[in-house]
Short mmCIF file of C-alpha atoms and ligand atoms in Angstrom, two decimals:
data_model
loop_
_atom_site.label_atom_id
_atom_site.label_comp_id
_atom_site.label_asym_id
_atom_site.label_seq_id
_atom_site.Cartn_x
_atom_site.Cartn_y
_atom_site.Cartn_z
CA UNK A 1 38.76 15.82 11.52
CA UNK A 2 37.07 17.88 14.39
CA UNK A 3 37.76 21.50 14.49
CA UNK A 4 37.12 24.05 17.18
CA UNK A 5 33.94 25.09 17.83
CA UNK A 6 35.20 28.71 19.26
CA UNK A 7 38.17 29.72 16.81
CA UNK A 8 37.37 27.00 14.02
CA UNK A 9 41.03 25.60 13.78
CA UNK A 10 41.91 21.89 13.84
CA UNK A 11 41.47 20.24 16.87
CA UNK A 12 43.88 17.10 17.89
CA UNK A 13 43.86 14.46 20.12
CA UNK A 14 45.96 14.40 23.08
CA UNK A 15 45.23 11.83 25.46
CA UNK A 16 41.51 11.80 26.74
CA UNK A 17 41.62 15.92 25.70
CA UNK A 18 40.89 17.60 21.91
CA UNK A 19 42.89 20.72 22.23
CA UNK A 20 43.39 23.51 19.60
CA UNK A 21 46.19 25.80 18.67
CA UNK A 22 44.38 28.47 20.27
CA UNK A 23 44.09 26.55 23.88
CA UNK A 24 40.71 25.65 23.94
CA UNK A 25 39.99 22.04 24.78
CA UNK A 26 36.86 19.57 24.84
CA UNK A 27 37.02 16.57 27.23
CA UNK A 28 36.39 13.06 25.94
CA UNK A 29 33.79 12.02 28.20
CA UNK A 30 34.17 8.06 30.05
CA UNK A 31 32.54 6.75 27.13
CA UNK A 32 34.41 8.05 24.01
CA UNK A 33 32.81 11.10 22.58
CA UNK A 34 33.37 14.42 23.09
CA UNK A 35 30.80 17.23 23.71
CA UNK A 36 31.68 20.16 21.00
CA UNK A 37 29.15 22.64 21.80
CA UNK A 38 30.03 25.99 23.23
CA UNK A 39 28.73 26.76 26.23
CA UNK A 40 26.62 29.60 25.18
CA UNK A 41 24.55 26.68 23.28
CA UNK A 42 24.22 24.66 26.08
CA UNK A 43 21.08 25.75 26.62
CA UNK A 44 18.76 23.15 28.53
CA UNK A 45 15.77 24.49 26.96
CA UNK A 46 17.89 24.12 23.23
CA UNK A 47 18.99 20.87 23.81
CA UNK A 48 17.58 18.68 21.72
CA UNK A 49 15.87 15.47 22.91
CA UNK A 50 15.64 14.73 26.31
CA UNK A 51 16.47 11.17 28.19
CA UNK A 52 12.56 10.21 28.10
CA UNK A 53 12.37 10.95 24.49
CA UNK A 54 15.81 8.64 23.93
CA UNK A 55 14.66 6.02 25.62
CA UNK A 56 11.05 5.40 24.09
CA UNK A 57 12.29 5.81 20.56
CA UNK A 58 15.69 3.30 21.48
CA UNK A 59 12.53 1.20 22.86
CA UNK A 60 10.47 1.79 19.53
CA UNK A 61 13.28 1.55 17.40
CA UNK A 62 15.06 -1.91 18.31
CA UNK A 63 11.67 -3.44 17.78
CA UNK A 64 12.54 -3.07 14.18
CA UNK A 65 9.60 -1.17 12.95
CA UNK A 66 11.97 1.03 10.62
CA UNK A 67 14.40 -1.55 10.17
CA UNK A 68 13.21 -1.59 6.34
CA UNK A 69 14.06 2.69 6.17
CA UNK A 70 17.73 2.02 7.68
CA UNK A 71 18.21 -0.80 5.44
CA UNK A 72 17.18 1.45 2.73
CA UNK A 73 19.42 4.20 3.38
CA UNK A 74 22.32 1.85 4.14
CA UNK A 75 21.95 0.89 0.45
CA UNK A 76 21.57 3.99 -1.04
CA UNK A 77 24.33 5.68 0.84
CA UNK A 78 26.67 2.22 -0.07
CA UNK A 79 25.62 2.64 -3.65
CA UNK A 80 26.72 6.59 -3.15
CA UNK A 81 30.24 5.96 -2.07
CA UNK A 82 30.85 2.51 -3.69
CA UNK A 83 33.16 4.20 -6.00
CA UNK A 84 35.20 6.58 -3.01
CA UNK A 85 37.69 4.62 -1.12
CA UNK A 86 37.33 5.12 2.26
CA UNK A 87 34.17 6.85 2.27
CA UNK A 88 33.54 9.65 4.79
CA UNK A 89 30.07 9.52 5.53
CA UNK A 90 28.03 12.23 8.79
CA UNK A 91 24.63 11.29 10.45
CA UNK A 92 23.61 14.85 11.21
CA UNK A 93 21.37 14.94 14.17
CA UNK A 94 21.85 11.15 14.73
CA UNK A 95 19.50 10.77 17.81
CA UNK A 96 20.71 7.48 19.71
CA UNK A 97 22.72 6.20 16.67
CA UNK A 98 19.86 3.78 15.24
CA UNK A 99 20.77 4.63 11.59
CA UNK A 100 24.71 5.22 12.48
CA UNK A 101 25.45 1.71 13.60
CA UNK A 102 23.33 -0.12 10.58
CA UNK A 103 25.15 2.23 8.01
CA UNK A 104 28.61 1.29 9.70
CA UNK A 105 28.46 -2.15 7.82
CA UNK A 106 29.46 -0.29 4.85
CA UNK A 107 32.73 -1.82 4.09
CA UNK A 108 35.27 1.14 4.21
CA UNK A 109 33.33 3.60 5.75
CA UNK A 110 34.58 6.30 8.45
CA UNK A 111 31.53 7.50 10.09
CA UNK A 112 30.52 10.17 12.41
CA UNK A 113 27.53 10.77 14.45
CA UNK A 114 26.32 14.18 16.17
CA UNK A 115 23.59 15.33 17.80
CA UNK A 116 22.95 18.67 19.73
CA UNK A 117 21.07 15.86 22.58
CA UNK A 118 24.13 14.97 25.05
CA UNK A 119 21.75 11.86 26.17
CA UNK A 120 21.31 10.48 22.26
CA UNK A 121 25.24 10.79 21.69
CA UNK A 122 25.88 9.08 25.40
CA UNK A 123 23.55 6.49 23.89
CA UNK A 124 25.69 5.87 20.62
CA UNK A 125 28.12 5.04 22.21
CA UNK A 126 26.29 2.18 24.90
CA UNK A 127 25.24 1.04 21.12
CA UNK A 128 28.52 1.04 19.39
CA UNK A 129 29.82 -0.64 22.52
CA UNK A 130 27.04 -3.31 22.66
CA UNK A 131 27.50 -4.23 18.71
CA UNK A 132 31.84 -4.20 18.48
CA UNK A 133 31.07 -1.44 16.16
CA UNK A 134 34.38 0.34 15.37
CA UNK A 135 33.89 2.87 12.12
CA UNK A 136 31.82 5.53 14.06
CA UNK A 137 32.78 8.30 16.52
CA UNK A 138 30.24 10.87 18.04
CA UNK A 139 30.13 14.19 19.32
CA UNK A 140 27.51 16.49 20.97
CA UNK A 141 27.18 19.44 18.55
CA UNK A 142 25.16 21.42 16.13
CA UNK A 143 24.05 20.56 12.74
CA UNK A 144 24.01 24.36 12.20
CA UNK A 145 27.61 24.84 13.32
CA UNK A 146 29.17 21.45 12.36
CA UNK A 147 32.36 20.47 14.29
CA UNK A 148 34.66 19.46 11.33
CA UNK A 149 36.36 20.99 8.49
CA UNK A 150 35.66 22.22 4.90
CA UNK A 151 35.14 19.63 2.25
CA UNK A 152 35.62 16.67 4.71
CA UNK A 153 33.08 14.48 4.10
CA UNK A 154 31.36 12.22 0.90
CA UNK A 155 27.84 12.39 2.06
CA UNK A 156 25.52 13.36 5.25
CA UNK A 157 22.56 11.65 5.98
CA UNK A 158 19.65 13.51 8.08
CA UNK A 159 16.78 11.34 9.29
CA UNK A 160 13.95 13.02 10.44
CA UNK A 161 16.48 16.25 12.00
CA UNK A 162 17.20 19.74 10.81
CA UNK A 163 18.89 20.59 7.67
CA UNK A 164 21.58 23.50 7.53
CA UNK A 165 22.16 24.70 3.53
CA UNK A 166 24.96 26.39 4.94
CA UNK A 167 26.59 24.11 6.60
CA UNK A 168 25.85 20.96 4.69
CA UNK A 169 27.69 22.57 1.65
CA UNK A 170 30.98 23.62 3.23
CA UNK A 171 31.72 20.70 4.92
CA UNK A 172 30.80 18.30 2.01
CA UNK A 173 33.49 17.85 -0.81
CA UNK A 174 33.43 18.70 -4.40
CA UNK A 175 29.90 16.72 -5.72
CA UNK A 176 29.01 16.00 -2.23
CA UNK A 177 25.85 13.91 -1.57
CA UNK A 178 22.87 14.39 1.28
CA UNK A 179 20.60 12.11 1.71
CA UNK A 180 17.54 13.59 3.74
CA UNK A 181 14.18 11.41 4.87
CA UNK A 182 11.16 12.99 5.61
CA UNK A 183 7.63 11.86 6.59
CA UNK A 184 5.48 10.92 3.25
CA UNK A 185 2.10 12.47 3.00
CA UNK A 186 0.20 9.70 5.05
CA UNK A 187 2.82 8.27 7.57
CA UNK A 188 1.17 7.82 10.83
CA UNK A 189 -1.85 8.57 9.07
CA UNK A 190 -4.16 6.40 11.22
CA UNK A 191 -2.23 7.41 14.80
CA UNK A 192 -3.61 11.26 13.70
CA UNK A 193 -6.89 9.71 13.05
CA UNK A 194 -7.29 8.73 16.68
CA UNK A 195 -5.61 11.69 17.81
CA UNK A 196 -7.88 14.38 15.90
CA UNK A 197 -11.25 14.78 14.49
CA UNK A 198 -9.91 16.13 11.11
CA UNK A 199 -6.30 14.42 10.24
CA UNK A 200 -4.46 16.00 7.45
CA UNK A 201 -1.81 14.36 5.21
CA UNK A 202 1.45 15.86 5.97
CA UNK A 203 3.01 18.58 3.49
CA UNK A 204 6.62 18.15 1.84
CA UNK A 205 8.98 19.44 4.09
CA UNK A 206 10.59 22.47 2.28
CA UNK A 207 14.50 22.94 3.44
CA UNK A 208 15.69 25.45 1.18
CA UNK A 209 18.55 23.79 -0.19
CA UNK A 210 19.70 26.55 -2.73
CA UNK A 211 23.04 25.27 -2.55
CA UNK A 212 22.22 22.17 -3.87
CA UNK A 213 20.79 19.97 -6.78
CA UNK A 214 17.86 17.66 -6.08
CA UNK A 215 18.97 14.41 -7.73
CA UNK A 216 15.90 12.14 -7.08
CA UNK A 217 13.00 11.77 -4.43
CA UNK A 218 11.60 8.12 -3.73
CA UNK A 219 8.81 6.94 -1.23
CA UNK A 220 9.52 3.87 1.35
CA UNK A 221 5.32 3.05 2.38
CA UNK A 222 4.65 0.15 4.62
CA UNK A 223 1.67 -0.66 7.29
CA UNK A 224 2.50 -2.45 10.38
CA UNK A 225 0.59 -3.93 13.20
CA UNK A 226 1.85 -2.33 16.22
CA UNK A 227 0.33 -4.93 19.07
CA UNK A 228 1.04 -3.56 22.09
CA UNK A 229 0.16 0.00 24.11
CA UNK A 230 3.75 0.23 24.91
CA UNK A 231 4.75 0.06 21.54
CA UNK A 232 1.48 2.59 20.77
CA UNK A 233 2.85 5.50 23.41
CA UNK A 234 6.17 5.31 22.57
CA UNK A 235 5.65 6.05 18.72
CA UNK A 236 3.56 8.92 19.75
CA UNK A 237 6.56 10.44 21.79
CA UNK A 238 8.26 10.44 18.89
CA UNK A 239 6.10 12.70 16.92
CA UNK A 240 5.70 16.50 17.37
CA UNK A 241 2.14 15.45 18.28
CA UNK A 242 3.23 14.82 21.35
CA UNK A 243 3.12 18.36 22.22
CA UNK A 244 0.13 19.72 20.99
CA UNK A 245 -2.37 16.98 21.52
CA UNK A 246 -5.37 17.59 23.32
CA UNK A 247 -5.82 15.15 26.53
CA UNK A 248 -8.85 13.62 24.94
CA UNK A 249 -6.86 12.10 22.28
CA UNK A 250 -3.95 11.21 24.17
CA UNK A 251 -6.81 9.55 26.79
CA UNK A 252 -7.86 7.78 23.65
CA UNK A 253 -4.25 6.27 22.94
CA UNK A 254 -3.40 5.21 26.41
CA UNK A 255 -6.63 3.16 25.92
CA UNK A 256 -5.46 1.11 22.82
CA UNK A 257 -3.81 -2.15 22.55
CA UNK A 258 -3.17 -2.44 19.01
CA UNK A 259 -2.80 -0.13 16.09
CA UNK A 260 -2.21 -0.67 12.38
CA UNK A 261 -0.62 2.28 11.31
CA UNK A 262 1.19 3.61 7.87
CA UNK A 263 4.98 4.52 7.76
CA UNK A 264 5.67 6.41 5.15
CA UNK A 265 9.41 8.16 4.04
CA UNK A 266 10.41 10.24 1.48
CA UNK A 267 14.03 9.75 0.73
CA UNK A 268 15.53 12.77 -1.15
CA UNK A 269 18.84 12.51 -2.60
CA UNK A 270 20.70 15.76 -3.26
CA UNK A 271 23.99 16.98 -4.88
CA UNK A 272 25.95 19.68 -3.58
CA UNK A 273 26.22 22.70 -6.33
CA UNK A 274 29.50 24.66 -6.16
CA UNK A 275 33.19 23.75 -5.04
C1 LIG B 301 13.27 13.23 15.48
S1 LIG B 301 14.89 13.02 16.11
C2 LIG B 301 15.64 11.98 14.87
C3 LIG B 301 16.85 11.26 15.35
C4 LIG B 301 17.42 10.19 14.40
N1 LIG B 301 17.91 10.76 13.17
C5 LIG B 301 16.36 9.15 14.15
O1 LIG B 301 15.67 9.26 13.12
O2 LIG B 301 16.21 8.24 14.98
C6 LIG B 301 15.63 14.58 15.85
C7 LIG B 301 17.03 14.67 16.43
O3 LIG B 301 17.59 15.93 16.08
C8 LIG B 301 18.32 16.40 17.21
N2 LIG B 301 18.50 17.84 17.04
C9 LIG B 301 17.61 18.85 17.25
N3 LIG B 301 18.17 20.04 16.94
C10 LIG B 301 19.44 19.78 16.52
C11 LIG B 301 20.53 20.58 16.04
N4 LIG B 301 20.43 21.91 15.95
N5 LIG B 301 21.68 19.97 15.71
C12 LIG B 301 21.81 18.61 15.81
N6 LIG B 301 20.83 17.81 16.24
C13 LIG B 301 19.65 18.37 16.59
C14 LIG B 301 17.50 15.97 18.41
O4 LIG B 301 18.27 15.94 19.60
C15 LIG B 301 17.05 14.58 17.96
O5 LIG B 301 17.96 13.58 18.35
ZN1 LIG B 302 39.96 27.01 19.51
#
């Protein structure tokens, strides 16, 4: 299913080694995946999240605050694919495999994880491990230069990760889905109200997907109580706030204890255009 990331031919599995026709070979590291980006991408400043940012969204994450989104896209991907087989289904810039492992329990379903962030993919696989999870495999790579070949997969799924038009269409097959979730105009809503003196909503994320239909957009909105300042920081390192937050509001969140705050999703399904 891989192929190689230098000459694009079909990789295969020898041992602990993917090799290609052409001699180039990828490791599989002690854990089971297998790191698929060249080295001219291995850029530390270009590689995705680091292992503070895993950790505090693992942390925010298995409290089950967005249980209710992966249960959600679990269904609509199942519903997606309940007619294929033996589904193929990617998680395009997976982070540390949250939504992977809940949308293994479709029945049937092959499915693989990547991420350009070496620490989220080393992370998969501690998850997969933890949960006797056998339908997913992982690899470090790009979502703008995926590692697999043309037409090999049902659907992708990107949560909250960049979108390649590009890419998305060649390696999906004939009527391909993509399911892509987005923050809704007031998710987080009241975090940005502590954080600035004017909050705006956010704007629909525009992807230009020319290559492919929109099918349907729906809206997940919940409020939660978040009752702790651990819980508090570590959903503000998940947001691009993060960076560009003056220290006055950040002084403002280490001070809080509890939060009720808005999650909002917008879960667009799309079709893929041309063969
Ligand atoms: C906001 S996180 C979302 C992760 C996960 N989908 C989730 O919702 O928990 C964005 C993820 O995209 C990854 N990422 C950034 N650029 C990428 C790229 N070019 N290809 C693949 N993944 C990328 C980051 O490493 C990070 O894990
Ligand atoms: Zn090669």
């Amino acid at each position: 299913m891989y192929i190689c990331p230098i000459c694009r031919k079909k990789l295969k599995k020898l041992d602990k080694v993917w090799h290609c026709q052409n001699g180039h070979s990828f490791d599989i590291a002690r854990k089971g995946y297998v790191n698929l980006l060249t080295t001219k991408k291995r850029n530390p400043g270009k590689s995705g999240d680091n292992p503070e940012m895993v950790k505090a969204r693992t942390m925010f994450l298995d409290k089950g605050y967005y249980l209710s989104l992966a249960q959600e896209v679990r269904n609509t991907a199942r519903k997606i694919t309940s007619e294929i087989d033996d589904p193929v289904i990617i998680d395009s810039g997976c982070g540390e495999g949250y939504y992977t492992c809940v949308t293994s329990k479709i029945e049937k379903a092959s499915i693989y994880g990547i991420d350009i962030s070496k620490y989220a993919i080393d992370h998969c696989m501690s998850r997969v491990h933890l949960n006797g999870i056998k339908n997913c495999e992982f690899a470090v790579a790009s979502s703008f230069e995926l590692p697999f070949r043309d037409r090999f997969a049902d659907l992708i799924i990107s949560i909250f990760a960049p979108v390649s038009n590009d890419e998305y269409a060649r390696v999906l097959k004939k009527g391909g889905k993509l399911i892509v979730v987005s923050p809704s105009p007031k998710h987080l809503i009241e975090l940005k109200s502590i954080l600035y003196v004017e909050p705006y909503e956010n704007k629909p994320n525009i992807y230009g997907l020319n290559k492919f239909d929109l099918l349907r957009e729906s809206f997940l909105e919940y409020r939660c109580q978040l009752s702790s300042n651990e819980d508090i920081l570590h959903l503000f390192s998940m947001t691009p706030y993060y960076y560009k937050t003056p220290a006055d509001g950040v002084k403002k969140l280490e001070e809080l204890n509890s939060l009720q705050v808005t999650f909002g999703f917008s879960i667009r399904i799309y079709e893929k255009k041309f063969d």
